[in-house]
């Protein structure tokens, strides 16, 4: 079947786009991916999404978005888009089982995943002191001690944000310098309660029922190697994100970090009829509310395109 619009990605951006298209009676299919819900499913309480005065469980929030989309008539399938041909309209997507879907417009809302170090302990303490989003979870560490891993702009921004809440913030940096811009480094330097631990790698976490500290190694692999434990309550990853764009096979313009480039202050991409919404096109904001807003914009942009096509 040919749809007016194919939405790829089951997170706040994708579900919001589906709600708008369904309510406009545009035939649309949302292919939500193998792990519907996206990053919200890995967070606990969300207190910064307006409309929930007492906060809302991240999983419930995204499940509600999905249910809302279904209630207004959206078609949703739990499947993965393996590849897509954007060279001609209608566009043709190939799903994991080999079946194909065609559509006159496409909204890419596949998100980005925070990178982790790959330690077993990160999984063990997921939601129990390990986080990859200071804006989401920092509030739970008021007057506590936290560590941020990474030395880039994100790490500095997260450390700075956390320094307003936590009593002490350590930055665990594997090199002897910060990669972040001078401006971000300056913001970190101005905070008395941020301490940068250079030349340090995390090799494990410890704690009964939650993070109580990190096992660190200074000068790993050298004659000066030194192992020590850092008592902390929260361990924040800020070593970059990976936007999910591999299935596009380079057909849509991305920036040097792999994020889809949008143009003309809209969600339009380098390919006419293809729109991008949420974290896959946005390295800067990475918030559920921003992604939902993007989903709305992408649906409206797609409708305008379809009405003019
Ligand atoms: P970056 O890739 O810039 O930095 C990643 C950091 O994590 C680096 O310090 C890197 O160390 C470290 N790192 C990576 N892998 C590991 C690992 N396995 N163990 C320990 N440390 C590791 O990512 P960001 O998310 O910081 O930034 C992404 C892009 O977004 C950048 O272009 C950045 O400028 C931009 N950005 C801009 C902001 C702003 O202007 N306000 C805010 C946030 C992001 P190493 O240096 O050793 O490689």
Tab-separated table of C-alpha atoms and ligand atoms in Angstrom:
chain	number	residue	atom	x	y	z
A	1	UNK	CA	0.000	0.000	0.000
A	2	UNK	CA	1.179	3.519	-0.734
A	3	UNK	CA	0.900	5.937	2.165
A	4	UNK	CA	0.919	9.691	2.005
A	5	UNK	CA	3.525	9.729	4.711
A	6	UNK	CA	5.854	7.207	6.295
A	7	UNK	CA	7.105	8.093	9.781
A	8	UNK	CA	10.175	6.215	10.929
A	9	UNK	CA	10.886	6.085	14.652
A	10	UNK	CA	8.731	5.502	17.721
A	11	UNK	CA	9.714	8.252	20.125
A	12	UNK	CA	8.129	11.583	21.058
A	13	UNK	CA	8.871	13.037	17.607
A	14	UNK	CA	7.417	10.100	15.682
A	15	UNK	CA	4.299	9.699	17.829
A	16	UNK	CA	3.570	13.418	17.736
A	17	UNK	CA	3.915	13.480	13.951
A	18	UNK	CA	1.560	10.474	13.780
A	19	UNK	CA	-1.016	12.271	15.951
A	20	UNK	CA	-0.985	15.340	13.706
A	21	UNK	CA	-1.179	13.375	10.456
A	22	UNK	CA	-3.941	11.080	11.720
A	23	UNK	CA	-6.004	14.031	12.916
A	24	UNK	CA	-5.575	15.614	9.463
A	25	UNK	CA	-6.859	12.371	7.897
A	26	UNK	CA	-3.588	11.899	5.987
A	27	UNK	CA	-2.842	8.222	5.409
A	28	UNK	CA	0.334	7.606	7.343
A	29	UNK	CA	2.249	4.637	8.680
A	30	UNK	CA	4.537	4.848	11.688
A	31	UNK	CA	7.251	2.211	11.770
A	32	UNK	CA	8.293	2.462	15.376
A	33	UNK	CA	11.420	0.311	15.505
A	34	UNK	CA	12.207	-2.734	17.602
A	35	UNK	CA	12.335	-0.815	20.909
A	36	UNK	CA	9.325	1.509	20.789
A	37	UNK	CA	9.534	4.551	22.990
A	38	UNK	CA	13.153	5.444	22.456
A	39	UNK	CA	15.283	7.057	25.132
A	40	UNK	CA	12.305	7.853	27.383
A	41	UNK	CA	12.028	4.166	28.153
A	42	UNK	CA	15.442	4.231	29.830
A	43	UNK	CA	14.729	7.170	32.101
A	44	UNK	CA	12.702	7.067	35.290
A	45	UNK	CA	10.689	10.072	36.401
A	46	UNK	CA	10.220	12.912	33.904
A	47	UNK	CA	9.537	16.180	35.668
A	48	UNK	CA	10.213	18.632	32.837
A	49	UNK	CA	7.497	17.642	30.367
A	50	UNK	CA	4.722	20.221	30.822
A	51	UNK	CA	1.282	18.961	31.736
A	52	UNK	CA	2.305	16.611	34.533
A	53	UNK	CA	2.440	18.605	37.768
A	54	UNK	CA	3.711	15.615	39.754
A	55	UNK	CA	6.030	14.330	37.034
A	56	UNK	CA	5.433	11.245	34.931
A	57	UNK	CA	7.246	7.966	34.476
A	58	UNK	CA	9.216	8.191	31.202
A	59	UNK	CA	7.919	4.876	29.950
A	60	UNK	CA	4.349	5.817	30.745
A	61	UNK	CA	4.755	9.187	29.045
A	62	UNK	CA	5.822	7.655	25.775
A	63	UNK	CA	3.283	4.833	26.032
A	64	UNK	CA	0.603	7.495	26.450
A	65	UNK	CA	1.863	9.293	23.344
A	66	UNK	CA	1.660	6.011	21.436
A	67	UNK	CA	-1.837	5.271	22.738
A	68	UNK	CA	-2.945	8.805	21.889
A	69	UNK	CA	-1.715	8.301	18.323
A	70	UNK	CA	-3.634	5.015	18.078
A	71	UNK	CA	-6.760	6.619	19.558
A	72	UNK	CA	-6.824	9.274	16.842
A	73	UNK	CA	-6.414	6.650	14.146
A	74	UNK	CA	-2.668	6.320	13.492
A	75	UNK	CA	-1.334	3.135	11.895
A	76	UNK	CA	1.639	1.847	13.851
A	77	UNK	CA	3.783	-1.205	13.191
A	78	UNK	CA	6.569	-2.503	15.390
A	79	UNK	CA	9.222	-3.143	12.789
A	80	UNK	CA	12.602	-1.875	11.664
A	81	UNK	CA	13.319	-0.060	8.418
A	82	UNK	CA	16.356	-1.816	6.981
A	83	UNK	CA	16.866	0.536	4.041
A	84	UNK	CA	15.048	3.179	2.060
A	85	UNK	CA	15.227	4.388	-1.527
A	86	UNK	CA	14.860	8.155	-1.573
A	87	UNK	CA	15.951	8.588	-5.190
A	88	UNK	CA	12.392	8.799	-6.528
A	89	UNK	CA	8.851	9.336	-5.301
A	90	UNK	CA	7.032	7.489	-3.999
A	91	UNK	CA	9.874	6.582	-1.666
A	92	UNK	CA	10.301	2.871	-0.953
A	93	UNK	CA	11.297	1.516	2.450
A	94	UNK	CA	12.360	-2.077	2.989
A	95	UNK	CA	11.520	-3.519	6.395
A	96	UNK	CA	13.529	-6.108	8.306
A	97	UNK	CA	11.271	-8.954	7.082
A	98	UNK	CA	11.815	-7.947	3.449
A	99	UNK	CA	8.389	-6.356	2.950
A	100	UNK	CA	8.217	-2.900	1.375
A	101	UNK	CA	6.277	0.269	2.136
A	102	UNK	CA	5.929	3.196	-0.241
A	103	UNK	CA	5.092	6.776	0.679
A	104	UNK	CA	4.977	10.217	-0.932
A	105	UNK	CA	6.676	11.834	2.049
A	106	UNK	CA	8.889	10.545	4.840
A	107	UNK	CA	9.500	11.824	8.361
A	108	UNK	CA	12.695	10.520	9.903
A	109	UNK	CA	12.431	10.460	13.690
A	110	UNK	CA	14.842	7.684	14.585
A	111	UNK	CA	16.568	9.549	17.402
A	112	UNK	CA	20.067	9.295	18.755
A	113	UNK	CA	21.469	7.043	21.387
A	114	UNK	CA	23.791	8.140	24.124
A	115	UNK	CA	27.093	6.346	23.979
A	116	UNK	CA	28.112	4.306	26.989
A	117	UNK	CA	31.549	3.082	28.023
A	118	UNK	CA	30.470	-0.531	27.617
A	119	UNK	CA	30.913	-1.526	31.260
A	120	UNK	CA	28.685	-4.267	32.681
A	121	UNK	CA	28.149	-2.010	35.698
A	122	UNK	CA	26.484	0.651	33.513
A	123	UNK	CA	23.723	-1.844	32.798
A	124	UNK	CA	23.680	-3.130	36.372
A	125	UNK	CA	23.069	0.381	37.743
A	126	UNK	CA	20.869	1.694	34.923
A	127	UNK	CA	18.288	3.909	36.616
A	128	UNK	CA	20.099	3.307	39.922
A	129	UNK	CA	22.673	6.071	39.627
A	130	UNK	CA	23.731	5.817	35.985
A	131	UNK	CA	22.312	8.386	33.592
A	132	UNK	CA	23.145	9.905	30.238
A	133	UNK	CA	21.060	13.045	30.703
A	134	UNK	CA	21.773	15.623	33.385
A	135	UNK	CA	18.755	17.744	32.451
A	136	UNK	CA	16.524	14.699	32.906
A	137	UNK	CA	17.973	13.254	36.091
A	138	UNK	CA	20.123	15.944	37.726
A	139	UNK	CA	17.274	17.009	40.003
A	140	UNK	CA	17.544	13.686	41.851
A	141	UNK	CA	21.120	14.510	42.892
A	142	UNK	CA	20.541	17.748	44.766
A	143	UNK	CA	23.260	18.213	47.406
A	144	UNK	CA	24.818	14.892	46.355
A	145	UNK	CA	28.129	14.061	44.691
A	146	UNK	CA	28.149	13.167	41.014
A	147	UNK	CA	30.634	12.456	38.247
A	148	UNK	CA	30.370	13.298	34.559
A	149	UNK	CA	32.390	11.262	32.077
A	150	UNK	CA	33.761	13.081	29.032
A	151	UNK	CA	35.655	16.206	28.147
A	152	UNK	CA	33.609	17.664	25.286
A	153	UNK	CA	31.008	20.422	25.166
A	154	UNK	CA	28.253	18.109	26.352
A	155	UNK	CA	30.261	16.979	29.368
A	156	UNK	CA	31.087	20.570	30.324
A	157	UNK	CA	27.482	21.627	29.857
A	158	UNK	CA	26.216	18.704	31.931
A	159	UNK	CA	28.812	19.327	34.653
A	160	UNK	CA	27.905	23.006	34.751
A	161	UNK	CA	24.198	22.185	34.955
A	162	UNK	CA	24.788	19.632	37.702
A	163	UNK	CA	26.976	22.039	39.672
A	164	UNK	CA	23.823	24.088	40.370
A	165	UNK	CA	22.235	21.071	42.021
A	166	UNK	CA	24.887	18.719	43.346
A	167	UNK	CA	27.275	19.590	46.153
A	168	UNK	CA	30.269	18.374	44.152
A	169	UNK	CA	30.799	17.420	40.518
A	170	UNK	CA	33.779	15.473	39.223
A	171	UNK	CA	34.582	15.370	35.531
A	172	UNK	CA	36.302	12.140	34.540
A	173	UNK	CA	38.423	12.961	31.471
A	174	UNK	CA	40.559	10.345	29.786
A	175	UNK	CA	43.048	12.790	28.274
A	176	UNK	CA	45.104	15.527	29.932
A	177	UNK	CA	42.952	18.221	28.369
A	178	UNK	CA	39.307	19.064	27.691
A	179	UNK	CA	38.146	18.883	24.115
A	180	UNK	CA	35.336	21.383	24.799
A	181	UNK	CA	35.279	24.913	23.408
A	182	UNK	CA	37.101	27.628	25.355
A	183	UNK	CA	33.784	29.172	26.388
A	184	UNK	CA	32.514	25.918	27.864
A	185	UNK	CA	35.814	25.275	29.627
A	186	UNK	CA	35.598	28.739	31.129
A	187	UNK	CA	32.143	28.049	32.515
A	188	UNK	CA	33.465	24.902	34.175
A	189	UNK	CA	36.542	26.657	35.543
A	190	UNK	CA	34.360	29.296	37.186
A	191	UNK	CA	32.612	26.717	39.348
A	192	UNK	CA	34.312	25.956	42.658
A	193	UNK	CA	32.412	22.710	43.080
A	194	UNK	CA	33.572	21.163	39.795
A	195	UNK	CA	36.834	19.232	39.842
A	196	UNK	CA	38.320	17.818	36.652
A	197	UNK	CA	40.111	14.485	37.010
A	198	UNK	CA	42.436	14.308	34.016
A	199	UNK	CA	43.985	11.135	32.576
A	200	UNK	CA	41.332	9.055	34.280
A	201	UNK	CA	39.327	6.100	33.004
A	202	UNK	CA	36.390	4.418	34.695
A	203	UNK	CA	36.723	0.654	34.934
A	204	UNK	CA	33.738	-0.129	37.148
A	205	UNK	CA	31.074	1.091	39.550
A	206	UNK	CA	30.211	-0.161	43.009
A	207	UNK	CA	27.408	0.128	45.523
A	208	UNK	CA	24.657	-1.766	47.314
A	209	UNK	CA	21.433	-1.329	45.366
A	210	UNK	CA	22.691	1.849	43.673
A	211	UNK	CA	25.859	3.674	42.700
A	212	UNK	CA	28.060	4.521	45.674
A	213	UNK	CA	31.281	5.061	43.770
A	214	UNK	CA	33.407	4.478	40.691
A	215	UNK	CA	36.592	2.476	40.268
A	216	UNK	CA	39.019	4.731	38.395
A	217	UNK	CA	42.452	4.294	36.892
A	218	UNK	CA	44.767	7.261	36.415
A	219	UNK	CA	47.416	7.030	33.665
A	220	UNK	CA	46.046	3.706	32.448
A	221	UNK	CA	48.683	1.482	30.856
A	222	UNK	CA	51.679	3.565	31.929
A	223	UNK	CA	54.343	3.114	34.614
A	224	UNK	CA	52.477	5.712	36.692
A	225	UNK	CA	49.198	3.788	36.623
A	226	UNK	CA	47.218	4.395	39.794
A	227	UNK	CA	43.923	2.767	40.783
A	228	UNK	CA	41.548	4.477	43.162
A	229	UNK	CA	37.883	4.630	44.143
A	230	UNK	CA	35.825	7.791	43.855
A	231	UNK	CA	32.761	7.903	46.133
A	232	UNK	CA	29.820	9.314	44.130
A	233	UNK	CA	26.022	9.068	44.127
A	234	UNK	CA	25.477	9.576	40.413
A	235	UNK	CA	27.446	8.659	37.280
A	236	UNK	CA	26.587	10.685	34.174
A	237	UNK	CA	27.768	9.680	30.699
A	238	UNK	CA	28.525	12.550	28.325
A	239	UNK	CA	30.782	10.938	25.752
A	240	UNK	CA	28.650	11.715	22.740
A	241	UNK	CA	25.528	10.482	21.006
A	242	UNK	CA	25.098	8.417	17.873
A	243	UNK	CA	22.205	9.497	15.613
A	244	UNK	CA	20.425	6.559	13.994
A	245	UNK	CA	20.966	7.343	10.324
A	246	UNK	CA	22.826	4.274	9.014
A	247	UNK	CA	19.730	2.917	7.220
A	248	UNK	CA	19.649	6.074	5.065
A	249	UNK	CA	22.801	4.985	3.264
A	250	UNK	CA	24.075	8.538	2.881
A	251	UNK	CA	21.093	9.742	0.814
A	252	UNK	CA	20.283	12.600	3.183
A	253	UNK	CA	22.786	15.303	4.075
A	254	UNK	CA	24.187	14.942	7.583
A	255	UNK	CA	26.668	17.096	9.504
A	256	UNK	CA	30.134	15.989	10.611
A	257	UNK	CA	28.688	14.304	13.708
A	258	UNK	CA	26.120	12.389	11.630
A	259	UNK	CA	23.023	14.450	12.499
A	260	UNK	CA	20.574	15.169	9.676
A	261	UNK	CA	20.836	18.721	8.389
A	262	UNK	CA	17.505	20.556	8.125
A	263	UNK	CA	17.041	23.702	6.069
A	264	UNK	CA	15.123	26.958	5.841
A	265	UNK	CA	14.220	26.968	9.570
A	266	UNK	CA	11.987	23.969	8.910
A	267	UNK	CA	12.242	20.182	9.215
A	268	UNK	CA	12.966	19.819	5.476
A	269	UNK	CA	16.097	17.833	4.665
A	270	UNK	CA	18.307	17.860	1.580
A	271	UNK	CA	15.775	15.553	-0.159
A	272	UNK	CA	12.433	17.081	-1.183
A	273	UNK	CA	9.608	15.323	0.650
A	274	UNK	CA	11.856	13.984	3.392
A	275	UNK	CA	11.656	15.632	6.802
A	276	UNK	CA	13.568	15.049	10.019
A	277	UNK	CA	12.401	15.520	13.591
A	278	UNK	CA	13.801	15.027	17.060
A	279	UNK	CA	17.247	13.976	18.206
A	280	UNK	CA	18.261	12.538	14.817
A	281	UNK	CA	18.389	16.120	13.527
A	282	UNK	CA	19.162	17.941	16.695
A	283	UNK	CA	22.407	17.587	18.616
A	284	UNK	CA	21.725	20.625	20.731
A	285	UNK	CA	18.431	20.221	22.605
A	286	UNK	CA	17.904	16.475	22.996
A	287	UNK	CA	14.772	16.821	25.121
A	288	UNK	CA	11.488	14.936	24.802
A	289	UNK	CA	9.520	18.157	24.660
A	290	UNK	CA	11.765	19.510	21.892
A	291	UNK	CA	11.409	16.243	19.956
A	292	UNK	CA	7.620	16.320	20.326
A	293	UNK	CA	7.622	19.906	19.059
A	294	UNK	CA	9.761	18.841	16.119
A	295	UNK	CA	7.319	16.016	15.368
A	296	UNK	CA	4.519	18.554	15.124
A	297	UNK	CA	6.595	20.770	12.837
A	298	UNK	CA	7.561	17.833	10.616
A	299	UNK	CA	3.941	16.727	10.252
A	300	UNK	CA	2.869	20.253	9.311
A	301	UNK	CA	5.791	20.565	6.878
A	302	UNK	CA	4.928	17.184	5.333
A	303	UNK	CA	1.264	18.187	4.956
A	304	UNK	CA	2.237	21.425	3.228
A	305	UNK	CA	4.518	19.478	0.913
A	306	UNK	CA	1.861	16.860	0.140
A	307	UNK	CA	-0.781	19.492	-0.508
A	308	UNK	CA	1.512	21.248	-2.973
A	309	UNK	CA	2.900	18.121	-4.660
B	1	LIG	P1	32.392	15.063	21.670
B	1	LIG	O1	32.636	13.966	20.698
B	1	LIG	O2	32.754	16.448	21.320
B	1	LIG	O3	33.187	14.735	23.030
B	1	LIG	C1	33.126	13.456	23.575
B	1	LIG	C2	34.005	13.447	24.820
B	1	LIG	O4	33.863	12.163	25.404
B	1	LIG	C3	35.478	13.661	24.538
B	1	LIG	O5	36.080	14.321	25.613
B	1	LIG	C4	35.990	12.226	24.464
B	1	LIG	O6	37.324	12.096	24.850
B	1	LIG	C5	35.146	11.547	25.495
B	1	LIG	N1	35.020	10.129	25.242
B	1	LIG	C6	34.570	9.525	24.114
B	1	LIG	N2	34.597	8.187	24.262
B	1	LIG	C7	35.084	7.962	25.516
B	1	LIG	C8	35.353	6.789	26.260
B	1	LIG	N3	35.114	5.570	25.756
B	1	LIG	N4	35.854	6.926	27.511
B	1	LIG	C9	36.077	8.148	28.048
B	1	LIG	N5	35.840	9.297	27.394
B	1	LIG	C10	35.347	9.204	26.132
B	1	LIG	O7	30.849	14.903	22.057
B	1	LIG	P2	29.858	15.969	22.700
B	1	LIG	O8	28.599	15.216	22.962
B	1	LIG	O9	30.488	16.658	23.820
B	1	LIG	O10	29.594	17.016	21.542
B	1	LIG	C11	29.046	16.597	20.288
B	1	LIG	C12	28.935	17.816	19.371
B	1	LIG	O11	27.915	18.692	19.863
B	1	LIG	C13	30.225	18.631	19.350
B	1	LIG	O12	30.394	19.153	18.066
B	1	LIG	C14	29.963	19.729	20.340
B	1	LIG	O13	30.724	20.884	20.082
B	1	LIG	C15	28.458	19.966	20.139
B	1	LIG	N6	27.851	20.524	21.349
B	1	LIG	C16	27.809	21.870	21.493
B	1	LIG	C17	27.278	22.426	22.624
B	1	LIG	C18	27.257	23.881	22.759
B	1	LIG	O14	27.833	24.552	21.927
B	1	LIG	N7	26.628	24.422	23.769
B	1	LIG	C19	26.715	21.601	23.716
B	1	LIG	C20	26.857	20.206	23.473
B	1	LIG	C21	27.403	19.701	22.343
B	1	LIG	P3	38.548	12.457	23.861
B	1	LIG	O15	38.617	13.958	23.825
B	1	LIG	O16	39.677	11.809	24.545
B	1	LIG	O17	38.213	11.845	22.539
